[in-house]
CSV table of C-alpha atoms in Angstrom, one decimal:
chain,number,residue,atom,x,y,z
A,1,VAL,CA,2.9,28.5,-7.4
A,2,TRP,CA,5.7,28.4,-6.8
A,3,THR,CA,4.7,26.7,-2.8
A,4,PHE,CA,2.5,24.3,-4.4
A,5,PHE,CA,5.4,22.8,-6.3
A,6,MET,CA,7.5,23.1,-3.4
A,7,GLY,CA,5.6,21.1,-1.3
A,8,ARG,CA,4.5,18.2,-3.7
A,9,PHE,CA,9.0,18.5,-4.2
A,10,VAL,CA,9.1,17.8,-0.4
A,11,ASN,CA,6.3,15.3,-0.3
A,12,LEU,CA,9.1,13.5,-3.1
A,13,LEU,CA,12.0,14.4,-1.1
A,14,PHE,CA,9.8,12.1,1.5
A,15,PHE,CA,9.1,9.6,-0.1
A,16,VAL,CA,12.0,8.5,-2.0
A,17,ALA,CA,13.7,8.6,0.9
A,18,PHE,CA,12.0,6.7,3.0
A,19,TYR,CA,11.3,4.4,-0.4
A,20,ALA,CA,15.2,3.3,-0.5
A,21,TYR,CA,15.6,2.9,2.5
A,22,ALA,CA,12.7,0.2,2.6
A,23,ILE,CA,14.4,-1.8,-0.9
A,24,LYS,CA,17.6,-1.0,1.4
A,25,LYS,CA,16.3,-2.8,4.7
A,26,MET,CA,14.3,-5.3,3.1
A,27,PRO,CA,15.7,-9.2,2.5
A,28,VAL,CA,13.9,-10.3,-0.2
A,29,ALA,CA,12.8,-8.9,-3.4
A,30,LYS,CA,14.4,-6.4,-3.7
A,31,LEU,CA,14.0,-5.7,-6.9
A,32,GLY,CA,10.7,-6.5,-6.6
A,33,LEU,CA,10.1,-3.2,-4.4
A,34,PHE,CA,12.6,-1.1,-7.2
A,35,GLY,CA,10.5,-1.9,-10.2
A,36,MET,CA,6.4,-1.0,-7.8
A,37,GLY,CA,9.1,2.4,-7.1
A,38,LEU,CA,8.9,2.3,-11.1
A,39,LEU,CA,5.5,1.8,-11.6
A,40,ALA,CA,3.7,5.1,-13.4
A,41,ILE,CA,1.1,5.7,-10.8
A,42,VAL,CA,4.0,5.3,-7.9
A,43,SER,CA,5.5,8.1,-9.2
A,44,GLN,CA,2.7,10.4,-9.8
A,45,GLN,CA,1.3,10.3,-6.5
A,46,SER,CA,4.6,10.7,-4.7
A,47,PHE,CA,4.3,14.4,-6.8
A,48,SER,CA,1.2,15.0,-5.4
A,49,PHE,CA,-0.5,16.5,-2.3
A,50,ALA,CA,-2.5,12.6,-1.4
A,51,GLN,CA,-1.6,10.8,1.0
A,52,ASP,CA,-0.7,7.7,-0.7
A,53,TYR,CA,2.8,8.5,-1.2
A,54,MET,CA,3.4,7.9,2.7
A,55,ILE,CA,2.0,4.2,2.4
A,56,MET,CA,3.6,3.6,0.1
A,57,SER,CA,6.9,4.6,1.4
A,58,LEU,CA,5.7,3.4,4.9
A,59,SER,CA,3.4,0.8,4.0
A,60,MET,CA,7.5,-0.6,2.4
A,61,VAL,CA,9.3,0.3,5.1
A,62,ILE,CA,7.5,-1.3,7.3
A,63,LEU,CA,7.2,-5.2,5.5
A,64,ALA,CA,11.0,-3.8,5.3
A,65,LEU,CA,12.3,-4.1,9.0
A,66,THR,CA,9.5,-6.7,10.2
A,67,LEU,CA,11.0,-9.4,7.8
A,68,HIS,CA,14.3,-7.4,9.1
A,69,PHE,CA,13.4,-8.0,12.5
A,70,TRP,CA,12.2,-11.1,11.2
A,71,TYR,CA,15.2,-13.0,9.9
A,72,ASP,CA,18.1,-11.6,10.3
A,73,LEU,CA,20.4,-12.4,13.7
A,74,PRO,CA,20.2,-9.3,16.5
A,75,SER,CA,23.5,-8.7,16.8
A,76,GLY,CA,22.3,-6.7,13.1
A,77,TRP,CA,19.7,-4.8,14.6
A,78,LYS,CA,20.1,-1.1,14.4
A,79,LYS,CA,18.3,2.0,17.5
A,80,SER,CA,17.5,3.7,14.9
A,81,GLU,CA,15.7,1.0,12.8
A,82,TRP,CA,13.7,0.7,16.1
A,83,ALA,CA,12.6,4.6,15.4
A,84,MET,CA,12.0,4.1,12.0
A,85,LEU,CA,9.5,1.0,12.8
A,86,VAL,CA,8.2,3.5,15.3
A,87,PHE,CA,7.4,6.9,12.8
A,88,ALA,CA,6.0,3.8,10.4
A,89,SER,CA,4.0,2.2,12.2
A,90,ALA,CA,2.1,5.6,14.3
A,91,CYS,CA,1.9,7.6,11.2
A,92,ILE,CA,-0.1,5.2,8.2
A,93,PHE,CA,-2.1,4.4,11.3
A,94,PRO,CA,-4.9,7.2,10.4
A,95,LEU,CA,-4.6,7.2,7.0
A,96,LYS,CA,-7.3,7.0,5.1
A,97,ASN,CA,-9.2,5.7,8.0
A,98,TYR,CA,-7.2,3.4,9.3
A,99,SER,CA,-7.3,0.9,6.5
A,100,TYR,CA,-3.4,0.1,6.4
A,101,PHE,CA,-4.1,-0.6,10.6
A,102,LEU,CA,-2.8,-3.7,10.1
A,103,LEU,CA,0.3,-3.1,8.9
A,104,ALA,CA,0.8,-0.5,11.8
A,105,ILE,CA,0.4,-3.3,14.5
A,106,LEU,CA,2.4,-5.8,11.6
A,107,PRO,CA,5.3,-5.8,14.4
A,108,LEU,CA,3.2,-8.5,17.0
A,109,ILE,CA,4.5,-10.9,14.8
A,110,LEU,CA,6.9,-10.7,15.5
A,111,VAL,CA,6.5,-10.2,19.9
A,112,PHE,CA,4.8,-13.7,19.1
A,113,LYS,CA,8.1,-15.2,17.8
A,114,TYR,CA,10.4,-13.9,20.1
A,115,TRP,CA,8.5,-14.4,23.2
A,116,LYS,CA,9.7,-17.5,24.7
A,117,LYS,CA,13.4,-17.2,23.1
A,118,ASP,CA,14.1,-13.0,23.7
A,119,LYS,CA,11.8,-12.1,26.1
A,120,LYS,CA,13.4,-7.9,25.6
A,121,ALA,CA,13.0,-7.9,21.9
A,122,ALA,CA,9.7,-9.3,22.9
A,123,GLY,CA,9.1,-5.7,25.1
A,124,LYS,CA,10.9,-3.6,22.4
A,125,PHE,CA,8.6,-4.7,19.2
A,126,LEU,CA,5.8,-4.6,22.0
A,127,LEU,CA,6.1,-1.2,22.7
A,128,VAL,CA,7.2,-0.2,19.2
A,129,VAL,CA,3.9,-0.6,18.6
A,130,GLY,CA,2.1,0.7,21.6
A,131,LEU,CA,5.0,3.7,21.4
A,132,SER,CA,3.1,4.3,17.4
A,133,PHE,CA,-0.3,3.6,19.5
A,134,LEU,CA,0.4,6.9,21.4
A,135,ILE,CA,1.7,9.1,18.7
A,136,MET,CA,-1.4,8.4,17.3
A,137,ILE,CA,-3.5,9.0,19.4
A,138,ALA,CA,-1.9,12.1,20.0
A,139,TRP,CA,-2.0,13.1,16.7
A,140,LYS,CA,-6.1,12.9,16.9
A,141,VAL,CA,-7.0,15.1,20.1
A,142,TYR,CA,-4.5,17.9,18.4
A,143,GLU,CA,-6.1,17.5,14.9
A,144,SER,CA,-9.6,17.3,17.6
A,145,LEU,CA,-8.4,20.1,19.2
A,146,VAL,CA,-7.3,23.1,16.1
A,147,GLY,CA,-10.5,21.5,13.8
A,148,VAL,CA,-8.0,19.9,11.4
A,149,GLN,CA,-11.6,18.4,9.7
A,150,THR,CA,-10.4,15.5,7.4
A,151,SER,CA,-14.5,14.0,6.6
A,152,VAL,CA,-16.1,13.2,4.1
A,153,THR,CA,-19.1,12.5,6.5
A,154,GLY,CA,-21.1,14.2,7.9
A,155,SER,CA,-24.9,13.8,9.9
A,156,VAL,CA,-28.6,14.6,9.8
A,157,MET,CA,-31.0,14.7,11.6
A,158,GLY,CA,-28.9,11.9,13.6
A,159,GLU,CA,-28.0,10.1,9.7
A,160,HIS,CA,-24.9,9.3,8.1
A,161,ILE,CA,-25.0,11.3,5.5
A,162,ILE,CA,-22.5,11.3,2.1
A,163,THR,CA,-21.0,15.3,1.8
A,164,TRP,CA,-20.5,14.7,-2.0
A,165,ALA,CA,-23.2,13.8,-2.5
A,166,ASN,CA,-25.4,15.5,-0.1
A,167,VAL,CA,-27.7,11.6,0.2
A,168,LYS,CA,-27.7,8.5,3.2
A,169,GLY,CA,-25.0,6.3,3.6
A,170,TRP,CA,-24.1,2.7,6.0
A,171,ASP,CA,-23.3,3.5,9.8
A,172,ILE,CA,-21.0,1.5,11.3
A,173,PRO,CA,-24.1,0.3,13.8
A,174,THR,CA,-26.6,-0.6,10.5
A,175,LEU,CA,-24.6,-2.8,8.9
A,176,LEU,CA,-23.8,-5.0,11.8
A,177,HIS,CA,-27.4,-5.4,12.2
A,178,GLU,CA,-27.5,-5.7,8.2
A,179,THR,CA,-24.0,-8.2,8.2
A,180,PHE,CA,-24.2,-10.4,11.3
A,181,ALA,CA,-27.7,-9.6,13.0
A,182,SER,CA,-30.1,-11.0,9.3
A,183,SER,CA,-29.3,-13.5,7.0
A,184,ARG,CA,-28.7,-11.1,4.3
A,185,ARG,CA,-24.4,-10.7,5.3
A,186,LEU,CA,-24.9,-7.7,4.0
A,187,LEU,CA,-20.7,-6.2,4.4
A,188,PHE,CA,-19.7,-9.4,2.9
A,189,LEU,CA,-22.0,-9.8,-0.5
A,190,ILE,CA,-20.9,-5.6,-1.4
A,191,VAL,CA,-17.6,-6.2,-1.0
A,192,ALA,CA,-17.3,-9.9,-2.8
A,193,ARG,CA,-19.8,-7.4,-5.8
A,194,THR,CA,-17.6,-5.1,-6.0
A,195,PHE,CA,-14.7,-7.7,-6.3
A,196,MET,CA,-16.3,-9.2,-9.1
A,197,ILE,CA,-17.8,-5.7,-10.5
A,198,PHE,CA,-14.3,-4.4,-10.7
A,199,GLY,CA,-11.6,-6.4,-9.7
A,200,GLY,CA,-9.9,-7.0,-13.2
A,201,THR,CA,-9.7,-3.1,-14.0
A,202,TYR,CA,-8.9,-2.5,-9.8
A,203,TRP,CA,-5.0,-4.9,-11.9
A,204,VAL,CA,-4.6,-2.6,-14.4
A,205,GLN,CA,-5.4,0.5,-12.4
A,206,ALA,CA,-2.6,-0.6,-9.6
A,207,MET,CA,-0.4,-0.4,-13.0
A,208,GLY,CA,-1.0,3.2,-13.9
A,209,GLU,CA,-3.8,3.2,-15.9
A,210,GLY,CA,-5.7,6.0,-16.0
A,211,LEU,CA,-4.3,7.9,-13.7
A,212,GLY,CA,-5.4,7.2,-10.6
A,213,TRP,CA,-8.7,10.3,-10.8
A,214,VAL,CA,-6.8,11.9,-13.6
A,215,ASN,CA,-7.9,10.5,-16.6
A,216,VAL,CA,-4.6,10.5,-18.0
A,217,THR,CA,-3.6,7.2,-21.0
A,218,VAL,CA,-1.4,4.6,-19.8
A,219,PRO,CA,-0.8,2.5,-23.5
A,220,PRO,CA,-3.1,-0.9,-22.4
A,221,PHE,CA,1.0,-3.1,-24.0
A,222,MET,CA,2.5,-1.0,-21.2
A,223,ILE,CA,0.6,-2.4,-18.6
A,224,TYR,CA,0.8,-5.9,-19.8
A,225,VAL,CA,4.7,-5.6,-19.4
A,226,TRP,CA,4.5,-4.3,-16.4
A,227,PHE,CA,2.8,-7.1,-14.6
A,228,PHE,CA,5.0,-9.4,-16.6
A,229,LEU,CA,7.8,-7.0,-15.6
A,230,PHE,CA,6.0,-7.9,-11.8
A,231,ALA,CA,5.8,-11.9,-12.4
A,232,ILE,CA,9.6,-12.4,-12.9
A,233,MET,CA,11.5,-9.4,-9.7
A,234,PHE,CA,9.1,-11.3,-6.9
A,235,LEU,CA,10.7,-14.6,-7.8
A,236,ARG,CA,11.7,-17.0,-5.3
A,237,ARG,CA,15.6,-15.8,-6.7
A,238,LYS,CA,17.6,-19.6,-6.6
A,239,GLN,CA,20.2,-17.8,-4.6
A,240,GLN,CA,17.8,-17.0,-1.9
A,241,LYS,CA,18.3,-17.7,1.7
A,242,ILE,CA,14.9,-16.8,3.3
A,243,VAL,CA,12.5,-19.3,2.0
A,244,PHE,CA,8.9,-19.6,2.7
A,245,ASN,CA,6.7,-21.7,3.9
A,246,VAL,CA,3.1,-23.2,3.8
A,247,LYS,CA,2.2,-21.5,6.9
A,248,THR,CA,4.2,-18.3,5.7
A,249,ARG,CA,2.6,-18.5,2.5
A,250,ILE,CA,-0.5,-18.2,3.5
A,251,PHE,CA,0.1,-16.1,6.6
A,252,TRP,CA,0.8,-13.4,3.8
A,253,ALA,CA,-2.2,-14.7,1.1
A,254,LEU,CA,-4.9,-13.4,4.5
A,255,LEU,CA,-2.6,-10.6,5.0
A,256,PHE,CA,-3.7,-9.2,1.9
A,257,LEU,CA,-6.3,-10.4,1.5
A,258,LEU,CA,-7.4,-8.9,4.4
A,259,VAL,CA,-6.4,-5.8,4.3
A,260,ALA,CA,-7.5,-4.8,1.2
A,261,ALA,CA,-11.3,-5.7,2.4
A,262,ILE,CA,-10.4,-3.2,4.6
A,263,VAL,CA,-9.2,0.3,2.0
A,264,VAL,CA,-13.1,-0.7,0.4
A,265,ALA,CA,-14.8,-1.4,3.3
A,266,GLY,CA,-14.3,2.3,4.6
A,267,LEU,CA,-14.4,3.3,1.3
A,268,LEU,CA,-18.0,1.9,1.4
A,269,LEU,CA,-18.9,3.7,5.0
A,270,GLY,CA,-17.0,6.9,4.1
A,271,TRP,CA,-17.7,7.3,0.6
A,272,THR,CA,-20.3,5.0,-0.7
A,273,PRO,CA,-24.2,5.9,-1.1
A,274,GLN,CA,-27.1,3.6,0.7
A,275,ILE,CA,-28.7,3.4,-3.0
A,276,TYR,CA,-25.3,1.6,-4.5
A,277,GLU,CA,-24.6,-2.3,-4.6
A,278,TYR,CA,-21.3,-2.0,-5.0
A,279,VAL,CA,-18.3,0.2,-3.4
A,280,ILE,CA,-17.4,3.3,-5.3
A,281,GLY,CA,-14.5,5.3,-5.0
A,282,VAL,CA,-12.2,2.8,-4.5
A,283,GLN,CA,-8.9,3.3,-7.0
A,284,GLY,CA,-6.1,0.6,-8.0
A,285,ARG,CA,-3.3,2.5,-6.2
A,286,TYR,CA,-5.2,2.2,-3.3
A,287,PHE,CA,-4.0,-1.9,-3.0
A,288,LEU,CA,0.2,-1.5,-3.9
A,289,PRO,CA,0.5,-1.4,-0.2
A,290,VAL,CA,0.2,-4.6,0.5
A,291,ILE,CA,1.0,-6.4,-3.4
A,292,PRO,CA,4.5,-7.1,-1.7
A,293,CYS,CA,2.0,-9.6,0.2
A,294,LEU,CA,0.1,-11.3,-2.8
A,295,MET,CA,3.6,-11.5,-4.3
A,296,PHE,CA,5.3,-13.4,-1.2
A,297,ALA,CA,2.5,-15.9,-1.1
A,298,LEU,CA,3.1,-17.0,-5.1
A,299,GLN,CA,6.6,-17.1,-4.0
A,300,THR,CA,7.4,-21.2,-4.7
A,301,GLY,CA,10.2,-23.4,-5.6
A,302,ALA,CA,9.1,-24.9,-8.3
A,303,LEU,CA,9.7,-21.6,-9.8
A,304,THR,CA,12.9,-19.8,-9.3
A,305,LEU,CA,15.4,-16.9,-10.8
A,306,ASP,CA,19.3,-16.5,-10.9
A,307,GLU,CA,20.5,-13.5,-9.4
A,308,LYS,CA,22.1,-12.6,-12.5
A,309,TYR,CA,19.5,-12.0,-14.5
A,310,ASP,CA,18.9,-9.5,-11.8
A,311,LYS,CA,20.3,-6.2,-13.5
A,312,GLN,CA,18.9,-6.9,-16.6
A,313,ILE,CA,15.6,-6.7,-15.8
A,314,ALA,CA,16.5,-3.7,-13.2
A,315,VAL,CA,17.8,-1.6,-17.2
A,316,PHE,CA,14.8,-3.1,-19.0
A,317,ALA,CA,12.8,-1.3,-16.6
A,318,VAL,CA,13.6,1.8,-15.9
A,319,TRP,CA,13.8,1.4,-19.7
A,320,HIS,CA,10.2,0.4,-19.0
A,321,ALA,CA,9.8,3.4,-17.5
A,322,CYS,CA,11.6,5.5,-19.1
A,323,MET,CA,9.8,5.5,-22.4
A,324,THR,CA,5.7,4.1,-20.1
A,325,LEU,CA,6.3,8.5,-19.0
A,326,LEU,CA,6.9,9.6,-22.7
A,327,LEU,CA,4.1,7.4,-24.4
A,328,THR,CA,1.6,8.1,-21.8
A,329,LEU,CA,3.1,13.1,-21.2
A,330,SER,CA,2.1,12.1,-25.8
A,331,TYR,CA,-1.6,12.1,-24.7
A,332,PHE,CA,-1.1,16.2,-23.9
A,333,ASN,CA,0.0,16.3,-27.3
A,334,ILE,CA,3.1,17.3,-25.8
A,335,PRO,CA,5.4,19.1,-30.2
A,336,THR,CA,7.9,16.7,-30.9
A,337,ASN,CA,10.0,20.1,-32.8
A,338,LEU,CA,10.4,21.7,-29.3
A,339,PHE,CA,14.2,20.9,-28.6
A,340,ASP,CA,14.8,21.3,-32.7
């Protein structure tokens, strides 16, 4: 039992260390990242053995360092930041069946930015992506040699089988044929139908409703307050020097949509039997790593907030996180006279 909880504690330390590093390096929306770290679902996942604690913390590190290298002068760059970017990209690459690979290769945009004016810097960013890819390949080779099994799919008589249901699932050749070689456009229809049916559910799950597969109820009004907090935490500040223009905001929106679609498509291949007309197994927390991208896309100069209110907002967010925790724990009927 102690070993079990020690493993959870080490995962929590990993999450806190890397998430705090991301907040430190993020040149914009630090308060927004701070608020995300207070979410009940994030707290629960960071103290678990699921991959989500790594995905959440490492994705924030990649976003923070990419923005840092994009907007800050080269004189402020450090070797440790390059090493951290390689580590984060390499680790996040294979997670969730490569669903977040676009985040792993996000530093490639820095290659295009610096290619003309600083080829040495551009070469370094290209090296970052290359090294992370090589490290990921080396790890996958190691897994194959030692026989690590992480898949929930199998093959019987040449057919792709979803092992948890013991029924036929979608394989890539069939799905691609039904999507591009026929008039059905199957992949797009299934992904679109999934978001139409469960889109609202994913949002409230991302804010903590149900706490993933644990199915612990978070009071609905607490979820609505988190929506409000997110809206004001990610607002553009009047004193903010970094301003996302229309093209940049479109880029962030496309990145969010693409990663979200890839996450759903990955679960279609790895978890969903063919008998379903939508993707199953998708949890709202899977979209949290790219929520900042969506919030960046929504930042506009027409709606801003003064930084002088940030301390009050942060204090309220911490208080609300504590209240969320207490009300959630009440689900377990903890005695009120415990400390009497």
